[in-house]
Coordinates of C-alpha atoms in Angstrom, one line a residue:
X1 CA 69.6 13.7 -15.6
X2 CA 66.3 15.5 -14.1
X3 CA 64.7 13.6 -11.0
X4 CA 60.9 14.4 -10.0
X5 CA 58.4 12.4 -8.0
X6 CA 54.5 11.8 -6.9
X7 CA 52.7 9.5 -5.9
X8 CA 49.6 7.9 -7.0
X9 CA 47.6 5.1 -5.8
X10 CA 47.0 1.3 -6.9
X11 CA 43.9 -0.5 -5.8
X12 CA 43.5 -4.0 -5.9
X13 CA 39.9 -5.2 -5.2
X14 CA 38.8 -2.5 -2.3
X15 CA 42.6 -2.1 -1.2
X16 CA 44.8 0.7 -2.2
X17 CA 48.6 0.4 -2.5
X18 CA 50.8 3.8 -2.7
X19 CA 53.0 3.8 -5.5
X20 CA 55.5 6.5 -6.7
X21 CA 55.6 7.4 -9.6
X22 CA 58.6 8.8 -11.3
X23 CA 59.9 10.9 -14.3
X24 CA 64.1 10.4 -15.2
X25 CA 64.5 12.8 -18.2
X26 CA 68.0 11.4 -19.9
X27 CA 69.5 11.9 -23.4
X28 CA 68.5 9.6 -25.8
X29 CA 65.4 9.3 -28.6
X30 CA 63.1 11.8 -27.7
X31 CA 59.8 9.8 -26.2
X32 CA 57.8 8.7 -23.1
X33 CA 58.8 5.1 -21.8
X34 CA 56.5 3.5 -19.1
X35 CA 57.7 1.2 -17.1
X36 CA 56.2 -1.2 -13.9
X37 CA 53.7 -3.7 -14.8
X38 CA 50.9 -0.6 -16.6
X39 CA 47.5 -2.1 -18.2
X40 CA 46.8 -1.1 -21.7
X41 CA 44.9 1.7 -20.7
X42 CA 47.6 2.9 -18.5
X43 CA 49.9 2.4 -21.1
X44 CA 47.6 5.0 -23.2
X45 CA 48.4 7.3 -21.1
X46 CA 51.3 8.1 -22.9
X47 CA 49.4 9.7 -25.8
X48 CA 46.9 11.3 -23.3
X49 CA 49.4 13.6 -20.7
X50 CA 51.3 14.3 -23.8
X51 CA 48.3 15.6 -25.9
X52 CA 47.0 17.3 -22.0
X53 CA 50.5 18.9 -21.5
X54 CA 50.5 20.7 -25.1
X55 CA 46.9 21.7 -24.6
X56 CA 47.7 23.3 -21.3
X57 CA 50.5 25.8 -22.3
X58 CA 53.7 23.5 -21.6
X59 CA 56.4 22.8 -23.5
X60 CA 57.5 18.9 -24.0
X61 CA 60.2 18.2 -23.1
X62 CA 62.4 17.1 -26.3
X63 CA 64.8 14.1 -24.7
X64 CA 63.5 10.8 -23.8
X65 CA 61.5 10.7 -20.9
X66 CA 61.3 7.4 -18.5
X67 CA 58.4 7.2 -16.3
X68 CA 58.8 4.4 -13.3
X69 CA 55.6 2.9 -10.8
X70 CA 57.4 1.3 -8.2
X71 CA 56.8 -1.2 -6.6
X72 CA 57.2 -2.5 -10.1
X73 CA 55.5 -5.9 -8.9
X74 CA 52.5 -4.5 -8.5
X75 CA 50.2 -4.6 -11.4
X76 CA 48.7 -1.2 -11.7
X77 CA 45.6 -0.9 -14.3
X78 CA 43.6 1.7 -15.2
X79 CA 44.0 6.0 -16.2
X80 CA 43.7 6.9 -12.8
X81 CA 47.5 7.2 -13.0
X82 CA 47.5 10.1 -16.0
X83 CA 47.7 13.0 -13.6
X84 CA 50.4 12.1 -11.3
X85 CA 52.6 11.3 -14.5
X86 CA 52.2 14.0 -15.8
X87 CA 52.7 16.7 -13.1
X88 CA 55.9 14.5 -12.1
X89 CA 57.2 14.7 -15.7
X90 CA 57.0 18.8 -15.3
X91 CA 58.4 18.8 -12.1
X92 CA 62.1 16.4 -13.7
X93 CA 61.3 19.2 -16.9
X94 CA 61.6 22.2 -14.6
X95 CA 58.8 23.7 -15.0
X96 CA 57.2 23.4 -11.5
X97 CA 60.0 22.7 -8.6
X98 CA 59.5 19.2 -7.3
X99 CA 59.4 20.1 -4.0
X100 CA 55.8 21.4 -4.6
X101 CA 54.2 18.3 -5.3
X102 CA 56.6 15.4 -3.8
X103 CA 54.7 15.4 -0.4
X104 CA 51.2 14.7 -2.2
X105 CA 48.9 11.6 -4.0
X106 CA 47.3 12.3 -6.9
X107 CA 45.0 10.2 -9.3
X108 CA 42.6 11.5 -11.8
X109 CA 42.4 11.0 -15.6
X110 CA 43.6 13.4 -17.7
X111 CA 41.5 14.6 -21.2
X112 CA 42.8 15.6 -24.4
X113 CA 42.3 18.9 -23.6
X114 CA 44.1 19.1 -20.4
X115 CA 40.7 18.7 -18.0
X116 CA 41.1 16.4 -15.2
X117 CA 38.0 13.5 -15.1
X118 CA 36.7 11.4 -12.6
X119 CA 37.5 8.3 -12.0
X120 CA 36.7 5.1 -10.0
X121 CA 37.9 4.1 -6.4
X122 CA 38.5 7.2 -5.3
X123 CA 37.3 6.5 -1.9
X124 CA 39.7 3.5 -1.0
X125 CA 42.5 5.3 -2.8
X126 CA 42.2 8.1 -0.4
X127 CA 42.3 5.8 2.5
X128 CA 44.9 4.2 1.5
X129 CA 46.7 7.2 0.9
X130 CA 46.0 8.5 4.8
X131 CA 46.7 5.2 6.5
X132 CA 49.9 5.3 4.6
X133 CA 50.8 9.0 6.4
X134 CA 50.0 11.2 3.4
X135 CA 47.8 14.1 4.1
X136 CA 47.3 15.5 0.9
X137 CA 45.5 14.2 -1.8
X138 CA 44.6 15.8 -5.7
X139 CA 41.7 14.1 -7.0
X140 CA 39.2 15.4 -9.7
X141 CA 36.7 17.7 -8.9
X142 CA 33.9 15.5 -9.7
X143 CA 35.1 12.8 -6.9
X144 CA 36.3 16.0 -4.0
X145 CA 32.9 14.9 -2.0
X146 CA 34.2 11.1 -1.9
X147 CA 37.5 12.1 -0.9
X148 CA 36.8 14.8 2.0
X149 CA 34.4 11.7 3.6
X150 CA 38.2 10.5 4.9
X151 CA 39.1 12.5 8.2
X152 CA 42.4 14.6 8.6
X153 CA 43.0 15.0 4.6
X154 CA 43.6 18.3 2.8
X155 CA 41.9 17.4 -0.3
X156 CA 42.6 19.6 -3.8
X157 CA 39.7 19.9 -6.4
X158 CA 41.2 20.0 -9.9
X159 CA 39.9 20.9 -12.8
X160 CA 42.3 21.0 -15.1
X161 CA 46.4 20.2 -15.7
X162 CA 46.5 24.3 -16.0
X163 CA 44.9 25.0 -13.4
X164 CA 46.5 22.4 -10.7
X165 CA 49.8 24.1 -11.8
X166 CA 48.9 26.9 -11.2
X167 CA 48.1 25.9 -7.8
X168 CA 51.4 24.0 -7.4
X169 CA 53.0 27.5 -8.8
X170 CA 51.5 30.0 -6.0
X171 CA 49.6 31.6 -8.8
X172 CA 46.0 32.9 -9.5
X173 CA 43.7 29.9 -10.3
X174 CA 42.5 30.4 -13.9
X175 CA 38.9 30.5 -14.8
X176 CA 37.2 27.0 -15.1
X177 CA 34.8 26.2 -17.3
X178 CA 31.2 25.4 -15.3
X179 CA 30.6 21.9 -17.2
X180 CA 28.6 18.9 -15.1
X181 CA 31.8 16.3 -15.2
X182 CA 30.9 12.9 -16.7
X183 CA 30.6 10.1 -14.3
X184 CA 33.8 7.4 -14.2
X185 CA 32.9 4.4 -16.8
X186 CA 33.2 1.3 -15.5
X187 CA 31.8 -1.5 -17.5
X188 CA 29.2 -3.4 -16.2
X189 CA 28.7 -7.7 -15.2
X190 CA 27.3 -9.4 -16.9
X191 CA 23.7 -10.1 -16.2
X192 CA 23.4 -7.8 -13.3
X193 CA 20.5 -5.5 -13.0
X194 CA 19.5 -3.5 -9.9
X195 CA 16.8 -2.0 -8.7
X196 CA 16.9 2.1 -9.9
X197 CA 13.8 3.8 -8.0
X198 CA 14.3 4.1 -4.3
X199 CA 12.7 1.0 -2.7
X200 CA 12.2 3.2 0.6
X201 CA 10.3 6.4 -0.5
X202 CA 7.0 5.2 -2.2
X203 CA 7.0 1.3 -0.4
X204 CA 5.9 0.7 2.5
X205 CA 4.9 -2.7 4.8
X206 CA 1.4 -1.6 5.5
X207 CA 0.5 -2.3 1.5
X208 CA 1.1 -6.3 2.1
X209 CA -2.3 -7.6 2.8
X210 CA -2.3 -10.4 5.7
X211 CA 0.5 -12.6 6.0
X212 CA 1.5 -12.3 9.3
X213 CA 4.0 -14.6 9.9
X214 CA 5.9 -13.3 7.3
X215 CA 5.6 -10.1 8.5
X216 CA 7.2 -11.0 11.8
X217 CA 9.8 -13.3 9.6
X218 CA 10.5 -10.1 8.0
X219 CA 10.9 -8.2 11.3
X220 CA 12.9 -10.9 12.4
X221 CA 15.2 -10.5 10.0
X222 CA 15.6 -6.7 9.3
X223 CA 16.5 -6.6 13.8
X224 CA 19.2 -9.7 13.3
X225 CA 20.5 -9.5 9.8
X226 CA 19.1 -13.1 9.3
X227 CA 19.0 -15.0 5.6
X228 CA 15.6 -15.1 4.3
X229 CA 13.8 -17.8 2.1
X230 CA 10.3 -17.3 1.5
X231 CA 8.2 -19.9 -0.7
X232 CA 4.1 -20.1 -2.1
X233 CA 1.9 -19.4 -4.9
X234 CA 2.6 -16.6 -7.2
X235 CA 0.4 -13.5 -6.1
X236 CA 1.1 -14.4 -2.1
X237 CA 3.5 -11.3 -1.4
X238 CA 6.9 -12.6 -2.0
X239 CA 8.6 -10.4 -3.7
X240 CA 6.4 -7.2 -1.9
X241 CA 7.7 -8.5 1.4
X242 CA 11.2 -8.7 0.1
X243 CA 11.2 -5.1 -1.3
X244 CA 9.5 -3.4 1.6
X245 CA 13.0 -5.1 3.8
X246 CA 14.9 -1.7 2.6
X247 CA 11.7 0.2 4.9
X248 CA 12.5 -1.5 8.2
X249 CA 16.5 -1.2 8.3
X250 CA 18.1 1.8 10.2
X251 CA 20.5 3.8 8.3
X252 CA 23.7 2.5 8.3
X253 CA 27.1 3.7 11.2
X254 CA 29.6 5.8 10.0
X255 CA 31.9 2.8 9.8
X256 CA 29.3 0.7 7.6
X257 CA 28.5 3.7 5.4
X258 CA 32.2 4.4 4.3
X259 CA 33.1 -0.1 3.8
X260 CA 29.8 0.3 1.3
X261 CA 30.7 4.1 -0.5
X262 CA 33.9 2.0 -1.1
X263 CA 32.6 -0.8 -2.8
X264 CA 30.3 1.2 -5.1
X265 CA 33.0 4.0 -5.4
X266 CA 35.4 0.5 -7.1
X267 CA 32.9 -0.5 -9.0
X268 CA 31.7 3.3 -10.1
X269 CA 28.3 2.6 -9.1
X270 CA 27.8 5.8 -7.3
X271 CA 24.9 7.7 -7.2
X272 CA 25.2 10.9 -8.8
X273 CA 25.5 13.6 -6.2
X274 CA 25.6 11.2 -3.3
X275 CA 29.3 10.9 -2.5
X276 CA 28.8 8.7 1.1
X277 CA 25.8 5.7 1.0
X278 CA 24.1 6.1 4.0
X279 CA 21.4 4.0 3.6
X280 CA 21.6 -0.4 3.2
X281 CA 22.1 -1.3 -1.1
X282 CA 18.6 -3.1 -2.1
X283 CA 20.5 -5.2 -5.1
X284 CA 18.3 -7.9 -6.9
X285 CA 20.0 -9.2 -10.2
X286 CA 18.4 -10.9 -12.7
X287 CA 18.2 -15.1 -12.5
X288 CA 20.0 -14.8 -16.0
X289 CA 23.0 -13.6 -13.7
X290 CA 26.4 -15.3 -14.5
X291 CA 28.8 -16.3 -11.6
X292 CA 31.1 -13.8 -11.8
X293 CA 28.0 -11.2 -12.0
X294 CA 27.3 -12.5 -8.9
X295 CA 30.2 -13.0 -6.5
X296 CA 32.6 -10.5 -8.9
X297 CA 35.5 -11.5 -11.3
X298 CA 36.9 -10.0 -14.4
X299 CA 40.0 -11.2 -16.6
X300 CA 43.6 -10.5 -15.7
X301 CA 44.1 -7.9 -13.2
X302 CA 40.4 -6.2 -14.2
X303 CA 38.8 -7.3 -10.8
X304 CA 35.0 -6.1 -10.6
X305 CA 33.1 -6.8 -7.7
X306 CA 29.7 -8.6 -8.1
X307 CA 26.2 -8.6 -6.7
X308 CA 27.2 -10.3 -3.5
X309 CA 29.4 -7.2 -2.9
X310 CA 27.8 -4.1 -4.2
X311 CA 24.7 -5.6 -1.4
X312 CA 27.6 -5.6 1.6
X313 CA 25.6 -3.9 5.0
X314 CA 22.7 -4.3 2.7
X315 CA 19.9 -6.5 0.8
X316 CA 20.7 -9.3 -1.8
X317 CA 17.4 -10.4 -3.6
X318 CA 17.7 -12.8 -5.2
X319 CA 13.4 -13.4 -6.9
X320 CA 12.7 -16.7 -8.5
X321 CA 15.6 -18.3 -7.0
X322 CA 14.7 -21.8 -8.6
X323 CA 15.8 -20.1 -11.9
X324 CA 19.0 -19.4 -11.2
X325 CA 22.1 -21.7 -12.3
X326 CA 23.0 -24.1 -9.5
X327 CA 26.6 -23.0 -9.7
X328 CA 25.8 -19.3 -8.9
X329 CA 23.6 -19.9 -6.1
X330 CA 26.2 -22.5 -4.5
X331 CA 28.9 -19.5 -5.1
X332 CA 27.0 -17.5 -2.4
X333 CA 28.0 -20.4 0.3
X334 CA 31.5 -18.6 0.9
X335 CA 30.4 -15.1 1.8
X336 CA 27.8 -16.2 3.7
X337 CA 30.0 -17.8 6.3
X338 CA 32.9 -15.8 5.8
X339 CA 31.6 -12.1 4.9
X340 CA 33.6 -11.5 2.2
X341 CA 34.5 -13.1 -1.4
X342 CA 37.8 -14.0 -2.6
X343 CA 38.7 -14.1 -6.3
X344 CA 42.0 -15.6 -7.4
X345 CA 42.7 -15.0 -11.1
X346 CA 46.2 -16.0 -13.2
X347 CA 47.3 -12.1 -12.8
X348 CA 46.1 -11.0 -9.8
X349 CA 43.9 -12.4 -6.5
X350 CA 42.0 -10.0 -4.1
X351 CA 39.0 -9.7 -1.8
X352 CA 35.7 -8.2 -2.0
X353 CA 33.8 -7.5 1.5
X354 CA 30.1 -9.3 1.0
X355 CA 28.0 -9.2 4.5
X356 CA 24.6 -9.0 3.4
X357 CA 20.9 -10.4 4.2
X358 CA 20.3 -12.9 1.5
X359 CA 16.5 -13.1 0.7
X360 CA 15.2 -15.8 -1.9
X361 CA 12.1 -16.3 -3.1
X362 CA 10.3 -19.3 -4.7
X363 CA 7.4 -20.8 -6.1
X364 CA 6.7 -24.4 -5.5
X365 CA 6.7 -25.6 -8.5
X366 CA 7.5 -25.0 -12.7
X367 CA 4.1 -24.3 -13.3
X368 CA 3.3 -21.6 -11.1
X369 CA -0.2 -22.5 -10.3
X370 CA -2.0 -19.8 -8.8
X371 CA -3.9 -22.6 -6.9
X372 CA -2.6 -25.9 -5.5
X373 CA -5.7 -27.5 -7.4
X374 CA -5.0 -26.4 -10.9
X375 CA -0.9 -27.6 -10.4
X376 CA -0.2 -30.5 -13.1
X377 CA 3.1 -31.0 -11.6
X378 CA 3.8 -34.7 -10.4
X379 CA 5.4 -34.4 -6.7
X380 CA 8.8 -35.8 -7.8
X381 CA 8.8 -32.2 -10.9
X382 CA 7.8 -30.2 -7.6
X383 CA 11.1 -31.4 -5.1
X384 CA 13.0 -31.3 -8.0
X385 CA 12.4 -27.6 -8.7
X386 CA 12.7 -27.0 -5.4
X387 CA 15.5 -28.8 -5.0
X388 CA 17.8 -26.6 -7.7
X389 CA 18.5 -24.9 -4.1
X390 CA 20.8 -27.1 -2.3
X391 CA 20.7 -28.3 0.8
X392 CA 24.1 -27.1 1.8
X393 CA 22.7 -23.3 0.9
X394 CA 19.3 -23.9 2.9
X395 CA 21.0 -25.1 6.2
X396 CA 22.6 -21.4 6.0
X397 CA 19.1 -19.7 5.9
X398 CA 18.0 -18.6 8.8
X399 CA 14.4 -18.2 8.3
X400 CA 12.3 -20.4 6.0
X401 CA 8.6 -19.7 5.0
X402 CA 5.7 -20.9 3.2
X403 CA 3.6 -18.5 2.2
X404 CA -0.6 -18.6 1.2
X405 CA -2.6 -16.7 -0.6
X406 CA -4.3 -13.8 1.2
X407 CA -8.0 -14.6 2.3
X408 CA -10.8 -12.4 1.4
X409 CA -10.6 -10.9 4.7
X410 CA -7.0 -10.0 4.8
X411 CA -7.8 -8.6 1.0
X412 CA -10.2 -5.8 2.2
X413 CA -9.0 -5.1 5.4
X414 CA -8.4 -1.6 5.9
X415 CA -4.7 -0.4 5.4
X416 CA -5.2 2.2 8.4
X417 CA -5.3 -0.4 10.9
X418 CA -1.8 -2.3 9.4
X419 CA 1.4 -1.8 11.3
X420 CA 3.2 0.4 8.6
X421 CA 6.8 0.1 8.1
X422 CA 7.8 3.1 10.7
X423 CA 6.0 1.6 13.5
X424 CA 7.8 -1.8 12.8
X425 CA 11.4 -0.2 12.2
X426 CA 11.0 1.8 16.0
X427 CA 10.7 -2.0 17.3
X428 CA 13.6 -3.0 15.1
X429 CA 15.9 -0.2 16.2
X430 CA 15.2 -0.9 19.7
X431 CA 16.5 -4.6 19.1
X432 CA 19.6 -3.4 17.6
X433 CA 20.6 -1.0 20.0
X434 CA 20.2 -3.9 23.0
X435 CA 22.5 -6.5 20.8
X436 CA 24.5 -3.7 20.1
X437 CA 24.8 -3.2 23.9
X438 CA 25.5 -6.7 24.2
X439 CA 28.1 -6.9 21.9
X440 CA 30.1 -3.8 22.7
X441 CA 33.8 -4.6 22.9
X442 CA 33.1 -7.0 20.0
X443 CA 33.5 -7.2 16.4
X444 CA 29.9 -7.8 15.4
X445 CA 27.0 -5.5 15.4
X446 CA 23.8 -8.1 14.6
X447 CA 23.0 -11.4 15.8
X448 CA 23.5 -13.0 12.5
X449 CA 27.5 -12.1 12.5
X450 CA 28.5 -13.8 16.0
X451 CA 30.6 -16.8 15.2
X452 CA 29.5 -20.2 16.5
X453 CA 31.9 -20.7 18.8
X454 CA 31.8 -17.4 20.7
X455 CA 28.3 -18.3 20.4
X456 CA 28.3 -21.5 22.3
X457 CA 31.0 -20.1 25.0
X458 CA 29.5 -16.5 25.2
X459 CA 25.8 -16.6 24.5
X460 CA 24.2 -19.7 25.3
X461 CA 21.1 -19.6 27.0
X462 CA 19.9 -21.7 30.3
X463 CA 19.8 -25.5 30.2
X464 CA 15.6 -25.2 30.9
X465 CA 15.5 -22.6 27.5
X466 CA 17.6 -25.4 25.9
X467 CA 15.5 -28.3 26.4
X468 CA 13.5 -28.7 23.3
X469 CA 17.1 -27.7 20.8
X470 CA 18.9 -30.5 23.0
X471 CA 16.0 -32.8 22.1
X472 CA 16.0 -32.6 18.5
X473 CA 19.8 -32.2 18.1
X474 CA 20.0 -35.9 19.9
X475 CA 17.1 -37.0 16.8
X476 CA 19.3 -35.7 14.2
X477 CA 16.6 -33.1 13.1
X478 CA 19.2 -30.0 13.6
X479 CA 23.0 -30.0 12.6
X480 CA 25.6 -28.3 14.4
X481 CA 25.1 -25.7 11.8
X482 CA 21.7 -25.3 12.0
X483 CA 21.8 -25.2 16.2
X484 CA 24.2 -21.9 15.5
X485 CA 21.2 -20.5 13.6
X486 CA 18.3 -21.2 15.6
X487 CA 20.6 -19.6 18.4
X488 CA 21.2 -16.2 16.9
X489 CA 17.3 -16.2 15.9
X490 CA 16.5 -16.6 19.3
X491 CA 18.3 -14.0 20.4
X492 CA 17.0 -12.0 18.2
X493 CA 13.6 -12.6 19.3
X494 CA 14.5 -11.8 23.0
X495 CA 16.0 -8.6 21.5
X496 CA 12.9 -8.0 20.0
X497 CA 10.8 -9.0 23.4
X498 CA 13.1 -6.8 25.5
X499 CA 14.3 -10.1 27.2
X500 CA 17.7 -10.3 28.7
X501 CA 18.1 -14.0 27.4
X502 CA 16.0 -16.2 25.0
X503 CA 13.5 -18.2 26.4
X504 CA 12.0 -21.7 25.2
X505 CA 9.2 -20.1 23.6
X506 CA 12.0 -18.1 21.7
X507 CA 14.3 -21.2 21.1
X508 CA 11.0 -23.3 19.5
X509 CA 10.3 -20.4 17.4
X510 CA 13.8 -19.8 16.2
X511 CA 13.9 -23.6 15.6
X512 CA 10.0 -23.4 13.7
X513 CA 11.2 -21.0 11.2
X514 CA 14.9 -23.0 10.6
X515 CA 13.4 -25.8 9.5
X516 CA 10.0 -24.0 7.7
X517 CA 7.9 -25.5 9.4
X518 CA 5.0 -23.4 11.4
X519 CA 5.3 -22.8 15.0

């Protein structure tokens, strides 16, 4: 009996697994036999290395051939698997030693024609791969950016079966052909749609006409990572506000940057040419969005991660938030406490990283009256439409505005003399580097992440600052849950003040735009 072995890589959710994958070559009716819980494309890979292996110059072998992914509990899905099969089944043929390639993980998709294709997650296969000691890695050459992000790994480009071997065999590398590789498929949510055009290069803060307060709710939010929920008249500014967020948001840590290229790299959402994202995800589905669009699902063991998740260390937008079904809004509730979003399915469970700044905007009512005076809605139609956002969801917003029209004034005031998004993102930088100064040694990088009880114990302010938040808290007007919030805000605004610890004025205003109303 001949013995070879690789390894390849198994994700579930963002988390990779190693698994080995081995070739026994016994007697018995010539065929391929794959074995260890395989998906039904994986199981297509039979036809695939066999058609790849011909293609490429190399003989079949003619007995029957038994191919093993162990640990066979783990369900492994997907082709990402076809290269390391078939470069183990050569190795247990004899036609490369197996010593060349049993030290290395390899994943790629193999065509009919022996060239290697991309494929999805290569990012947090890789990394699972070096945590696990391995420091070599194959991967297509459309995904060698993605994998050379991960320090202290000797990544191989290939192009094709033939050529890898020849690598493997100390030989000449043979001429590739200079085709643009196709971009992994990975089937979409439903109801999901994002944002294409850049919402950084041709937006910018200065083209919002008055609206002040939102301006500095916005500020607020882009220096503390602070939930969002603004609320007026069509034609007020909403949704420009929301979109010109992106403008005010440093670019994210090295840390932040790979957690997000890993998401996207899963759920082959990459853009083209941009193997590490460097700057926050802007992602604003559609109010048509289903649940599992939104938080991520999938059947079986085909896990996809939604909305929620492709926005982590960015923006969720989330634009006539009325609209949207109860159920998916309410779905949000988990990762915005938590951070992350955990799917449990009959085949397989995992978890999706989802820390983002949810923004929602709102009109007051069905109708959309430009005016209040032209509204026909009676005031028990207006709360209920408002009302399709529950209360549980509001008490984890932050910052709550109404917005008004612009006035004449603001319309025609001259854009040279507005603060334009670079001027307000210098202020915002400088409030994230002093809570990042205050939270060194910590877990946490913004306000909005410090848990309540660290909080309470770590980061309360004086009893005089506290006055006014202990007043209302013995009324009943703010819950335990709310008094977290209106703490981080304040912080935030001190941050913002260059103050070494929130005042009351900072505490009332924090408190103002928790409960919406105007300080």
């Amino acid at each position: 009996m001949a013995l070879a072995k690789t390894r390849s890589v198994a994700l579930v959710g963002v988390d990779g697994f190693v698994v080995d994958v081995e070739a026994a070559i016994t007697s018995g009716v010539p065929g391929l036999h794959l074995v260890g819980l395989p998906d039904a494309a994986l199981n297509e890979a039979r036809d695939r290395v066999r058609a790849a292996i011909f293609n490429s110059g190399e003989p079949w072998p003619g007995r029957h051939v038994t191919i093993s992914l162990f640990p066979a509990s783990l369900p492994k899905k997907g082709s990402g698997f076809d290269l390391s099969i078939a470069i183990s089944l050569l190795a247990a043929a004899e036609t490369i030693e197996p010593a060349a390639c049993a030290g290395m993980v390899m994943m790629g998709e193999l065509g009919l024609d022996g060239r290697v294709r991309a494929v999805p997650g290569v990012l947090p296969a890789v990394l699972a791969a070096a945590n696990a000691g391995y420091r070599t890695v194959v991967v297509p050459r459309a995904n060698a950016a993605e994998a050379e992000l991960v320090p202290g790994i000797e990544v191989i480009a290939a192009s094709s079966l033939h050529g890898l071997l020849c690598h493997l065999r100390g030989q000449a590398p043979p001429p590739e052909p200079d085709e643009a590789d196709p971009p992994p498929f990975t089937p979409c949510l439903d109801g999901l749609t994002t944002r294409s055009r850049d919402l950084r290069g041709d937006l910018d803060l200065a083209d919002v006409r008055g609206q002040a307060e939102a301006r500095r709710a916005l500020e607020i939010s882009a220096a503390g990572g602070h939930h969002l929920f603004f609320y007026g008249p069509p034609g007020c500014g909403k949704t420009m506000l929301a979109e010109r967020l992106p403008t005010l948001l440093p670019p994210l840590d090295r840390e932040a940057a790979l957690e997000a290229t890993a998401i996207h790299s899963v759920a082959g959402t990459l853009p083209p040419g941009q193997p590490l994202i460097t700057r926050p995800p802007f992602y604003a589905p559609h109010h048509t969005a289903t649940r599992a669009a939104m938080v991520g699902g999938g059947q079986g063991r085909l896990l996809q991660p939604g909305a929620a998740s492709l926005a982590h260390q960015g923006i969720l937008f989330l634009d006539e938030a009325p609209e949207y079904n109860a159920g998916v809004l309410d779905a949000l509730r988990q990762p915005l406490e938590e951070g992350e979003v955990m799917i449990a399915r009959a085949g397989a469970s995992t978890r999706f990283p989802a820390r983002f700044t949810l923004v929602l905007a709102a009109n007051p009512c069905p109708c959309a009256a430009a005016k209040s005076i032209d509204c026909t809605c009676p005031p028990a139609v207006r709360h209920k439409y408002l009302a399709r956002i529950s209360g549980p969801l509001l008490d984890r917003i932050d910052l709550k505005l109404e917005l008004h029209p612009a006035t004449r004034a603001e319309l025609r005031y001259d854009l040279e003399l507005v603060e334009r998004s670079e001027v307000v993102a210098e202020r915002v930088l400088g409030a994230r580097e002093r809570a990042a100064k205050r939270l060194a040694g910590t877990p946490w990088r913004t306000n909005a992440e410090i848990p309540g009880p660290q909080l309470r114990r770590r980061f309360l302010p004086s009893p005089e600052a506290m006055a006014s938040v202990d007043r209302v808290l013995q009324t009943g007007e703010l819950s335990a849950r709310g008094l977290d919030r209106v703490l981080r805000t304040a912080w935030t605004c001190a941050d913002l003040a260059g103050r070494d610890t929130p005042s009351a004025a900072d505490l009332d205003s924090a408190f103002a735009l928790w409960t919406g109303r105007r300080s």
